[in-house]
XYZ file of N, CA and C in Angstrom:
408
model
N 9.193 -2.355 -49.810
C 7.944 -2.896 -49.334
C 8.170 -4.196 -48.587
N 9.013 -5.057 -49.125
C 9.279 -6.340 -48.473
C 9.990 -6.124 -47.142
N 10.835 -5.098 -47.072
C 11.529 -4.835 -45.807
C 10.549 -4.442 -44.713
N 9.515 -3.684 -45.045
C 8.516 -3.283 -44.060
C 7.746 -4.482 -43.525
N 7.431 -5.426 -44.414
C 6.710 -6.628 -43.987
C 7.613 -7.496 -43.133
N 8.875 -7.660 -43.541
C 9.810 -8.482 -42.777
C 10.044 -7.888 -41.400
N 10.233 -6.569 -41.316
C 10.482 -5.963 -40.014
C 9.244 -6.049 -39.125
N 8.038 -5.953 -39.712
C 6.814 -6.088 -38.919
C 6.688 -7.513 -38.372
N 6.986 -8.517 -39.188
C 6.913 -9.909 -38.727
C 7.954 -10.182 -37.660
N 9.118 -9.605 -37.767
C 10.156 -9.781 -36.752
C 9.701 -9.182 -35.434
N 9.042 -8.022 -35.474
C 8.537 -7.408 -34.245
C 7.451 -8.256 -33.607
N 6.598 -8.890 -34.407
C 5.538 -9.735 -33.861
C 6.086 -10.979 -33.184
N 7.181 -11.531 -33.707
C 7.758 -12.750 -33.141
C 8.707 -12.478 -31.984
N 9.014 -11.233 -31.713
C 9.924 -10.875 -30.638
C 9.179 -10.909 -29.303
N 9.675 -11.667 -28.297
C 8.969 -11.742 -27.009
C 9.221 -10.530 -26.116
N 9.831 -9.479 -26.627
C 10.112 -8.275 -25.854
C 9.479 -7.077 -26.539
N 9.085 -6.104 -25.771
C 8.539 -4.862 -26.301
C 9.426 -3.728 -25.815
N 9.761 -2.819 -26.717
C 10.598 -1.694 -26.333
C 9.775 -0.725 -25.513
N 10.277 -0.394 -24.317
C 9.615 0.536 -23.398
C 10.614 1.646 -23.107
N 10.514 2.745 -23.879
C 11.539 3.789 -23.774
C 12.832 3.245 -24.359
N 13.896 3.276 -23.582
C 15.157 2.718 -24.051
C 15.426 1.350 -23.428
N 14.415 0.750 -22.778
C 14.552 -0.578 -22.180
C 13.649 -1.554 -22.907
N 14.013 -2.823 -22.884
C 13.153 -3.861 -23.424
C 12.319 -4.436 -22.293
N 11.024 -4.537 -22.523
C 10.125 -5.101 -21.525
C 9.744 -6.503 -21.967
N 9.932 -7.488 -21.093
C 9.652 -8.877 -21.435
C 8.157 -9.106 -21.561
N 7.766 -9.919 -22.500
C 6.368 -10.292 -22.671
C 6.151 -11.737 -22.226
N 6.931 -12.161 -21.255
C 6.791 -13.469 -20.636
C 7.129 -13.310 -19.165
N 6.737 -14.274 -18.346
C 6.966 -14.170 -16.901
C 8.462 -14.192 -16.608
N 8.923 -13.222 -15.834
C 10.321 -13.158 -15.416
C 10.366 -13.116 -13.891
N 11.518 -13.441 -13.324
C 11.615 -13.532 -11.869
C 12.653 -12.587 -11.288
N 13.281 -11.765 -12.078
C 14.285 -10.848 -11.566
C 13.684 -9.612 -10.926
N 14.546 -8.824 -10.292
C 14.081 -7.597 -9.649
C 14.167 -6.400 -10.580
N 14.714 -6.563 -11.752
C 14.809 -5.469 -12.720
C 13.536 -5.472 -13.570
N 12.544 -4.736 -13.131
C 11.251 -4.723 -13.810
C 10.704 -3.305 -13.853
N 9.692 -3.110 -14.675
C 9.024 -1.818 -14.796
C 7.534 -2.058 -14.667
N 6.873 -1.327 -13.767
C 5.420 -1.336 -13.710
C 4.944 -0.054 -13.076
N 3.763 0.354 -13.447
C 3.090 1.573 -12.989
C 3.791 2.844 -13.434
N 5.105 2.934 -13.371
C 5.835 4.089 -13.904
C 7.084 3.598 -14.616
N 7.720 4.481 -15.375
C 8.918 4.089 -16.126
C 10.128 3.813 -15.237
N 10.232 4.495 -14.125
C 11.453 4.412 -13.328
C 11.296 3.625 -12.032
N 10.103 3.129 -11.759
C 9.915 2.452 -10.485
C 9.505 1.022 -10.711
N 10.060 0.058 -10.090
C 11.094 0.096 -9.075
C 12.508 0.141 -9.629
N 12.677 0.041 -10.956
C 14.020 0.085 -11.521
C 14.763 -1.196 -11.244
N 16.078 -1.100 -11.041
C 16.860 -2.304 -10.789
C 17.390 -2.357 -9.359
N 16.814 -1.604 -8.444
C 17.205 -1.603 -7.038
C 16.412 -2.679 -6.289
N 17.081 -3.673 -5.685
C 16.359 -4.729 -4.974
C 15.508 -4.204 -3.817
N 15.945 -3.154 -3.141
C 15.163 -2.603 -2.030
C 13.869 -1.984 -2.549
N 13.926 -1.278 -3.650
C 12.724 -0.692 -4.234
C 11.790 -1.772 -4.775
N 12.371 -2.859 -5.290
C 11.554 -3.970 -5.757
C 10.820 -4.618 -4.581
N 11.489 -4.754 -3.445
C 10.836 -5.293 -2.252
C 9.694 -4.382 -1.817
N 9.927 -3.089 -1.865
C 8.865 -2.131 -1.545
C 7.703 -2.246 -2.531
N 8.006 -2.469 -3.794
C 6.959 -2.632 -4.805
C 6.131 -3.885 -4.530
N 6.776 -4.961 -4.113
C 6.052 -6.189 -3.789
C 5.126 -5.952 -2.600
N 5.612 -5.273 -1.586
C 4.778 -4.958 -0.416
C 3.623 -4.055 -0.830
N 3.885 -3.098 -1.697
C 2.853 -2.179 -2.178
C 1.747 -2.925 -2.920
N 2.111 -3.840 -3.810
C 1.118 -4.599 -4.568
C 0.338 -5.525 -3.640
N 1.022 -6.145 -2.674
C 0.336 -6.985 -1.693
C -0.713 -6.169 -0.936
N -0.330 -4.981 -0.488
C -1.260 -4.127 0.264
C -2.430 -3.666 -0.600
N -2.188 -3.374 -1.872
C -3.282 -2.977 -2.759
C -4.275 -4.126 -2.943
N -3.775 -5.336 -3.145
C -4.662 -6.489 -3.314
C -5.428 -6.771 -2.019
N -4.758 -6.610 -0.887
C -5.404 -6.785 0.416
C -6.495 -5.734 0.601
N -6.228 -4.493 0.183
C -7.200 -3.406 0.281
C -8.455 -3.698 -0.538
N -8.293 -4.318 -1.696
C -9.448 -4.676 -2.515
C -10.379 -5.596 -1.739
N -9.816 -6.592 -1.074
C -10.649 -7.525 -0.310
C -11.284 -6.832 0.894
N -10.584 -5.885 1.487
C -11.162 -5.114 2.585
C -12.362 -4.300 2.094
N -12.214 -3.661 0.944
C -13.294 -2.839 0.407
C -14.497 -3.672 -0.017
N -14.277 -4.940 -0.320
C -15.396 -5.811 -0.671
C -16.295 -6.101 0.524
N -15.814 -5.866 1.729
C -16.655 -6.046 2.920
C -17.864 -5.134 2.887
N -17.731 -3.992 2.262
C -18.797 -2.997 2.229
C -19.627 -3.097 0.956
N -19.577 -4.245 0.302
C -20.253 -4.415 -0.976
C -21.771 -4.401 -0.832
N -22.270 -4.966 0.220
C -23.717 -5.094 0.393
C -24.249 -4.050 1.366
N -25.462 -3.605 1.110
C -26.115 -2.693 2.041
C -27.130 -3.469 2.854
N -27.379 -3.023 4.034
C -28.387 -3.663 4.873
C -29.775 -3.288 4.345
N -30.746 -4.177 4.555
C -32.102 -3.864 4.079
C -32.629 -2.563 4.690
N -33.270 -1.769 3.875
C -33.865 -0.529 4.355
C -32.967 0.686 4.207
N -31.729 0.548 3.753
C -30.852 1.710 3.579
C -30.946 2.169 2.127
N -31.866 3.049 1.856
C -32.044 3.576 0.493
C -31.802 5.073 0.447
N -31.134 5.606 1.427
C -30.887 7.045 1.464
C -29.842 7.428 0.419
N -29.914 8.656 -0.004
C -28.973 9.160 -1.006
C -27.553 9.125 -0.465
N -27.364 9.440 0.796
C -26.026 9.420 1.388
C -25.399 8.041 1.347
N -26.193 7.017 1.646
C -25.681 5.642 1.587
C -25.328 5.266 0.160
N -26.120 5.713 -0.789
C -25.862 5.425 -2.193
C -24.574 6.102 -2.658
N -24.377 7.339 -2.269
C -23.144 8.044 -2.640
C -21.926 7.403 -1.994
N -22.063 6.968 -0.742
C -20.959 6.295 -0.061
C -20.593 5.009 -0.793
N -21.592 4.226 -1.205
C -21.339 2.994 -1.950
C -20.686 3.291 -3.292
N -21.099 4.377 -3.920
C -20.504 4.749 -5.202
C -19.040 5.127 -5.027
N -18.737 5.872 -3.978
C -17.347 6.233 -3.706
C -16.502 4.997 -3.410
N -17.030 4.080 -2.611
C -16.293 2.843 -2.313
C -16.063 2.021 -3.572
N -17.078 1.936 -4.418
C -16.944 1.197 -5.662
C -15.869 1.820 -6.545
N -15.845 3.141 -6.626
C -14.854 3.830 -7.452
C -13.446 3.604 -6.926
N -13.260 3.700 -5.625
C -11.939 3.453 -5.032
C -11.515 2.017 -5.300
N -12.437 1.064 -5.107
C -12.102 -0.343 -5.343
C -11.745 -0.578 -6.796
N -12.448 0.077 -7.712
C -12.164 -0.068 -9.130
C -10.777 0.477 -9.476
N -10.441 1.643 -8.957
C -9.127 2.237 -9.219
C -8.014 1.346 -8.672
N -8.178 0.856 -7.458
C -7.155 -0.008 -6.857
C -7.051 -1.311 -7.635
N -8.178 -1.852 -8.084
C -8.157 -3.095 -8.866
C -7.394 -2.905 -10.175
N -7.614 -1.784 -10.845
C -6.888 -1.518 -12.080
C -5.397 -1.327 -11.822
N -5.033 -0.733 -10.700
C -3.608 -0.590 -10.386
C -2.958 -1.954 -10.171
N -3.654 -2.858 -9.490
C -3.123 -4.216 -9.301
C -3.015 -4.922 -10.647
N -4.025 -4.755 -11.498
C -3.977 -5.377 -12.813
C -2.785 -4.862 -13.626
N -2.553 -3.559 -13.596
C -1.414 -2.999 -14.327
C -0.091 -3.500 -13.761
N -0.021 -3.684 -12.461
C 1.200 -4.224 -11.865
C 1.426 -5.662 -12.310
N 0.357 -6.449 -12.369
C 0.487 -7.857 -12.742
C 0.925 -8.006 -14.189
N 0.469 -7.132 -15.077
C 0.878 -7.259 -16.474
C 2.303 -6.778 -16.714
N 3.044 -6.536 -15.661
C 4.481 -6.333 -15.814
C 5.176 -7.661 -16.070
N 4.440 -8.759 -15.957
C 4.938 -10.110 -16.186
C 6.101 -10.452 -15.272
N 6.053 -9.975 -14.054
C 7.069 -10.325 -13.074
C 6.451 -11.318 -12.091
N 7.140 -12.424 -11.876
C 6.622 -13.472 -11.013
C 6.421 -13.021 -9.577
N 7.329 -12.220 -9.049
C 7.207 -11.730 -7.679
C 6.002 -10.818 -7.502
N 5.777 -9.951 -8.470
C 4.622 -9.055 -8.422
C 3.327 -9.861 -8.533
N 3.321 -10.854 -9.410
C 2.147 -11.707 -9.554
C 1.835 -12.441 -8.242
N 2.852 -13.021 -7.633
C 2.641 -13.735 -6.366
C 2.200 -12.791 -5.253
N 2.703 -11.563 -5.244
C 2.287 -10.585 -4.237
C 0.809 -10.244 -4.405
N 0.354 -10.084 -5.640
C -1.056 -9.769 -5.881
C -1.956 -10.938 -5.469
N -1.575 -12.143 -5.850
C -2.373 -13.315 -5.494
C -2.376 -13.511 -3.980
N -1.228 -13.336 -3.352
C -1.140 -13.502 -1.896
C -1.966 -12.443 -1.164
N -1.932 -11.220 -1.637
C -2.733 -10.160 -1.017
C -4.215 -10.449 -1.097
N -4.657 -10.934 -2.262
C -6.067 -11.319 -2.395
C -6.396 -12.492 -1.479
N -5.514 -13.480 -1.415
C -5.777 -14.674 -0.603
C -5.837 -14.341 0.887
N -4.883 -13.560 1.375
C -4.878 -13.187 2.792
C -6.083 -12.296 3.109
N -6.404 -11.380 2.203
C -7.574 -10.539 2.399
C -8.853 -11.344 2.427
N -8.961 -12.334 1.548
C -10.143 -13.193 1.560
C -10.217 -13.985 2.855
N -9.080 -14.511 3.279
C -9.040 -15.298 4.510
C -9.518 -14.477 5.705
N -9.095 -13.238 5.773
C -9.440 -12.396 6.922
C -10.836 -11.795 6.803
N -11.184 -11.273 5.636
C -12.411 -10.489 5.520
C -13.608 -11.242 4.965
N -13.409 -12.301 4.203
C -14.543 -12.940 3.542
C -14.812 -14.367 4.012
N -13.835 -15.032 4.605
C -14.065 -16.403 5.034
C -14.618 -16.416 6.448
N -15.034 -17.561 6.881
C -15.595 -17.704 8.218
C -14.539 -18.115 9.236
N -13.288 -18.114 8.858
C -12.225 -18.552 9.756
C -12.138 -17.680 11.005
N -12.295 -16.368 10.855
C -12.166 -15.444 11.977
C -13.518 -14.945 12.484
N -14.543 -15.750 12.353
C -15.850 -15.363 12.869
C -16.910 -15.398 11.793
N -18.101 -15.033 12.173
C -19.233 -15.056 11.256
C -19.067 -13.995 10.174
N -19.397 -14.382 8.974
C -19.345 -13.445 7.854
C -20.502 -12.469 7.997
N -20.232 -11.198 7.837
C -21.207 -10.134 8.107
C -22.473 -10.223 7.268
N -22.421 -10.825 6.111
C -23.514 -10.723 5.150
C -24.384 -11.964 5.117
N -24.443 -12.709 6.198
C -25.314 -13.897 6.253
C -26.264 -13.794 7.386
């Protein structure tokens, strides 16, 4: 009985979680050997990790793009417009959850890619830097 309690306490104090036959860090790391979204991707290949960073950046950028269609113009109460908004909301929700799952890989590069994608997307699609904001 005491061994079960001791082993449980040791697992709670361990900053790593076993993920298959690999240990997954539960703190921010900066290496390219990380796991997110799937067990084998990006793995320990630096080229695949670079592709993963670009992928997460593009997903975060896509979220900000989809937010452009958040508001409807006055007088658009048709069923088709409502279904279109529902589809856009669902796509944005799925992409947002994918970015969230990537960020909880606790990899610094992935985190910075997500934040940068949101920031660049906001700069282009939501700020007034490149013209009048559509919803004012």
